[in-house]
mmCIF file of C-alpha atoms in Angstrom:
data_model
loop_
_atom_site.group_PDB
_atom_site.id
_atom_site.type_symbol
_atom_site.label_atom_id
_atom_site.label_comp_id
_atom_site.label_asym_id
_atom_site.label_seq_id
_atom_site.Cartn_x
_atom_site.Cartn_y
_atom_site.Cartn_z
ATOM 1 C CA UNK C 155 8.953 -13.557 6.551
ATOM 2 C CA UNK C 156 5.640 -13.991 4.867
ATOM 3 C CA UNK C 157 3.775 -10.589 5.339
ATOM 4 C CA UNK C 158 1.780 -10.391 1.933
ATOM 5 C CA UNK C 159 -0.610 -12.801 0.412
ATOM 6 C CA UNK C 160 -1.326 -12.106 -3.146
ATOM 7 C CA UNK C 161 -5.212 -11.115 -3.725
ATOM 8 C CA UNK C 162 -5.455 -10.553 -7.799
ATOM 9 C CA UNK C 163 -5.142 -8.589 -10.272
ATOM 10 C CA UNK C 164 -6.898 -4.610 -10.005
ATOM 11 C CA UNK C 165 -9.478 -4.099 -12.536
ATOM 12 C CA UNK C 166 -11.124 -0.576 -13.871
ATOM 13 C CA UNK C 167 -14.591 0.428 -12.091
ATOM 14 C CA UNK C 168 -16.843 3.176 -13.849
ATOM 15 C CA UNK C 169 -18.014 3.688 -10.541
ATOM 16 C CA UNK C 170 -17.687 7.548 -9.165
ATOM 17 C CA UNK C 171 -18.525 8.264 -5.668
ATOM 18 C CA UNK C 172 -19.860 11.993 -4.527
ATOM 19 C CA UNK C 173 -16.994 13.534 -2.846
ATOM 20 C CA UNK C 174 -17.311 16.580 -0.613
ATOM 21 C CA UNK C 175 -15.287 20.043 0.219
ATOM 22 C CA UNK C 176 -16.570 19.712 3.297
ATOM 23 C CA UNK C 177 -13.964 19.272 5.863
ATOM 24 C CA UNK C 178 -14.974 16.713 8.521
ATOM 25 C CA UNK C 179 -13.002 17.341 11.913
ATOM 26 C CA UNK C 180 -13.304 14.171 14.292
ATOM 27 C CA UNK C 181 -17.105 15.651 15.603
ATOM 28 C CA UNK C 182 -20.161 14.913 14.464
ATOM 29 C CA UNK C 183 -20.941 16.901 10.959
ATOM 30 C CA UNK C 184 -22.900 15.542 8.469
ATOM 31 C CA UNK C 185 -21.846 16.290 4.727
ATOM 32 C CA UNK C 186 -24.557 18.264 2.867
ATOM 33 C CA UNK C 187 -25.682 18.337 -0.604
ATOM 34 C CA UNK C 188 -23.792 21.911 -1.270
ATOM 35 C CA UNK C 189 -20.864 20.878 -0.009
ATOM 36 C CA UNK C 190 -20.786 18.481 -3.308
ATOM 37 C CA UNK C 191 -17.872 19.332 -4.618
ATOM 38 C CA UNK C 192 -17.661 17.202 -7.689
ATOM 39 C CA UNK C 193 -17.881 13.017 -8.301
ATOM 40 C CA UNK C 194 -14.704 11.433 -8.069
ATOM 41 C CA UNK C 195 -13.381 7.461 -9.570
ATOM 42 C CA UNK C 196 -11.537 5.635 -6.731
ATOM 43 C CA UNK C 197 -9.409 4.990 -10.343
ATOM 44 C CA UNK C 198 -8.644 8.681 -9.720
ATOM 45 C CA UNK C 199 -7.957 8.977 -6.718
ATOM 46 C CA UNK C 200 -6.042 5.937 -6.065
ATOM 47 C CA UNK C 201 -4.074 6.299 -9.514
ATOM 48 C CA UNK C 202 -5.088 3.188 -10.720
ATOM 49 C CA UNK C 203 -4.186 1.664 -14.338
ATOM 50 C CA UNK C 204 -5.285 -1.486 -14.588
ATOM 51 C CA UNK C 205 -3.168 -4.388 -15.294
ATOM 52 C CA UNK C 206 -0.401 -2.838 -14.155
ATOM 53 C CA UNK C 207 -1.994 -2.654 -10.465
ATOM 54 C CA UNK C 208 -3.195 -5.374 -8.436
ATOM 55 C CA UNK C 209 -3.924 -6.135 -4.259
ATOM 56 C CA UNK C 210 -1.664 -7.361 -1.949
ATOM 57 C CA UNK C 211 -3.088 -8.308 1.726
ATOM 58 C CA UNK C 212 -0.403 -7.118 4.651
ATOM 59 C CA UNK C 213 -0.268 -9.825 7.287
ATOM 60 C CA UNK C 214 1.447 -8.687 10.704
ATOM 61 C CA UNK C 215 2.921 -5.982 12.646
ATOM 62 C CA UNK C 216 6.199 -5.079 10.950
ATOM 63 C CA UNK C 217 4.620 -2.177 8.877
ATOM 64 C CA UNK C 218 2.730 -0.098 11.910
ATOM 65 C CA UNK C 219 4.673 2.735 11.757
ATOM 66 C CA UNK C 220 4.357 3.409 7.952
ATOM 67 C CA UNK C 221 0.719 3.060 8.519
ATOM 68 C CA UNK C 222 0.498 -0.347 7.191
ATOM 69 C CA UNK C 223 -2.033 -2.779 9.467
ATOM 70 C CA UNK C 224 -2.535 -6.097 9.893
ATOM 71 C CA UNK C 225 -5.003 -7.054 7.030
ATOM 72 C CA UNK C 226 -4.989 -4.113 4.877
ATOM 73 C CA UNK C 227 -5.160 -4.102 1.840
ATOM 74 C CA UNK C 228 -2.378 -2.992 -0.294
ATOM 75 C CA UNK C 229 -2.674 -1.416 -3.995
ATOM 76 C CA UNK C 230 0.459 -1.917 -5.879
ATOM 77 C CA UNK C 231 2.124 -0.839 -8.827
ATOM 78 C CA UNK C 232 4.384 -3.194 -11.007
ATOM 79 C CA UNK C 233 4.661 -0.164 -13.865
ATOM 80 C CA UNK C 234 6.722 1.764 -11.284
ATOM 81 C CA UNK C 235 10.689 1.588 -10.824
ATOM 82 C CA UNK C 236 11.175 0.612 -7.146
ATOM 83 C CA UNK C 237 13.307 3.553 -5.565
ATOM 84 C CA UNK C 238 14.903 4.283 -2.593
ATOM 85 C CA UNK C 239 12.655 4.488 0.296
ATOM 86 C CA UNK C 240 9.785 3.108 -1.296
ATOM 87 C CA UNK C 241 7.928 0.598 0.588
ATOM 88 C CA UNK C 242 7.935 -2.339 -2.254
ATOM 89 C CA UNK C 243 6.555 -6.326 -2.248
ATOM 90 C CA UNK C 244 9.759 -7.909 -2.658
ATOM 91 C CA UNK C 245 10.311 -11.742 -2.697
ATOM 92 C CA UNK C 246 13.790 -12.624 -0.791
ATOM 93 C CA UNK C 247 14.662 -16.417 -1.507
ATOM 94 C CA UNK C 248 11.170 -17.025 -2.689
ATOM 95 C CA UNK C 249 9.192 -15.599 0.283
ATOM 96 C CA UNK C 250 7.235 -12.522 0.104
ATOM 97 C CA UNK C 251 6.976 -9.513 2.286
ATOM 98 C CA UNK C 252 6.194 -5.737 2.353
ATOM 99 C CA UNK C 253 8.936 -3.667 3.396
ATOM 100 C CA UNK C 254 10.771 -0.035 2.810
ATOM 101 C CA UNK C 255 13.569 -0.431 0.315
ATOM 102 C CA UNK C 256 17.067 0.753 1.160
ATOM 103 C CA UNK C 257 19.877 0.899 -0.859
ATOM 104 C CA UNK C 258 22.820 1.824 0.923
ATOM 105 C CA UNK C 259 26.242 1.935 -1.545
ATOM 106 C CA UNK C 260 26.106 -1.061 -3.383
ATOM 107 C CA UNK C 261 23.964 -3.107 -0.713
ATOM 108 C CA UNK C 262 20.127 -3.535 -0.285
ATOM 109 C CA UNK C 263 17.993 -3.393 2.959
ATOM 110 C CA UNK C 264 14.600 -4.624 3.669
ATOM 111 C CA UNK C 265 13.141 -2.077 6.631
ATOM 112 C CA UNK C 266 10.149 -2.851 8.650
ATOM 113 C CA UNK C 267 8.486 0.187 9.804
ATOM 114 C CA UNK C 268 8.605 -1.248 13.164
ATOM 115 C CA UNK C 269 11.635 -0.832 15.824
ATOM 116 C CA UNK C 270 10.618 -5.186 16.888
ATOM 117 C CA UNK C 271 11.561 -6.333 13.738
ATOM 118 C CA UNK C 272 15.688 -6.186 12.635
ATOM 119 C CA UNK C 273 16.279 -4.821 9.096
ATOM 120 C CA UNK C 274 17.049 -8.136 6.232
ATOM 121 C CA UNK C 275 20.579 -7.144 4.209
ATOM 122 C CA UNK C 276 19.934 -8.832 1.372
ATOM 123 C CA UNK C 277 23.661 -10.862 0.944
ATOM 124 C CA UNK C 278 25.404 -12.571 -2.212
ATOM 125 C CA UNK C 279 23.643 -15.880 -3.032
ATOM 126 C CA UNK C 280 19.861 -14.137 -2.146
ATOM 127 C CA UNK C 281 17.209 -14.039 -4.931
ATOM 128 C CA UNK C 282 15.860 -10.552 -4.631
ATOM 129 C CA UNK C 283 12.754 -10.069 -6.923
ATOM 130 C CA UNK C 284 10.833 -6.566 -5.839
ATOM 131 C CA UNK C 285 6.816 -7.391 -7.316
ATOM 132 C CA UNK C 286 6.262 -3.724 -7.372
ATOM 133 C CA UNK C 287 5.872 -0.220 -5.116
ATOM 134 C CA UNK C 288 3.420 0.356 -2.778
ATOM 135 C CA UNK C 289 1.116 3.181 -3.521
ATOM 136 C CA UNK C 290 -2.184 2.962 -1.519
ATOM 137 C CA UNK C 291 -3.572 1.383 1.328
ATOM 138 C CA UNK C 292 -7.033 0.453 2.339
ATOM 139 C CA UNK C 293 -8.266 -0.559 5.658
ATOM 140 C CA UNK C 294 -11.746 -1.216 6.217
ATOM 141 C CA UNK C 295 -12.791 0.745 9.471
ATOM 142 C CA UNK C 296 -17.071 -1.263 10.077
ATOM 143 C CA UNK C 297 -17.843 -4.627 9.234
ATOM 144 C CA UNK C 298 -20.627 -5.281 7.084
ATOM 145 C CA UNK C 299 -23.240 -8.271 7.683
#
């Protein structure tokens, strides 16, 4: 059940990147200068209010169809209430994993977001301790080096 290994604690950047208005369909088009639209924090953008955010890392296939990949990297919130259908890092029995919350009645549901892996009911006797709600992902797309 291990899908999550737990990278550290977020901090704040000062760091703003340019972002552009420019559109960019899946062609060629190079963003130009007067397209700047304004600078914009990744703190911004991604919501981010450090301590109360730090990086998960997903390990394995369970998550595909919520858009969740093997080795992405996962910003989460512990300063957020875990709801219904949020997709949470939850500890069952000591064992961590990311997973879509249910709660169906009284009863709780670990999802995967992928039809090969079967749904864990969490049943009387299981230690259920949700580590906070998933709010970003990040998946590097070129390798550096």
């Amino acid at each position: 059940m291990n899908t999550a290994i737990i990278l550290g604690p977020l901090g704040q950047s000062s760091t703003e990147l340019p972002f552009y208005s420019y559109r960019v369909p899946a062609g060629f088009p190079s963003p130009a200068q007067d397209h700047m639209e304004q600078a914009l924090s990744l703190d911004e953008l991604l919501d981010i209010h450090a301590p109360h955010m730090y990086l998960v890392r997903a390990i394995g296939s369970s998550m595909i169809q919520a858009g969740i990949f093997d080795g992405d990297i996962l910003v989460v919130s512990r300063g957020r209430t875990a709801a219904h259908n949020d997709i949470v890092i939850a500890a069952v029995n000591g064992e961590t994993c990311v997973k879509r919350l249910s709660k169906q009645g009284e009863s709780v549901v670990l999802l995967s977001e992928n039809t090969k892996f079967p749904p864990r009911y969490i049943m009387e006797g299981d230690e259920l301790m949700i580590w906070g709600v998933v709010v970003a992902s990040l998946r590097r797309h070129a390798v550096h080096g």
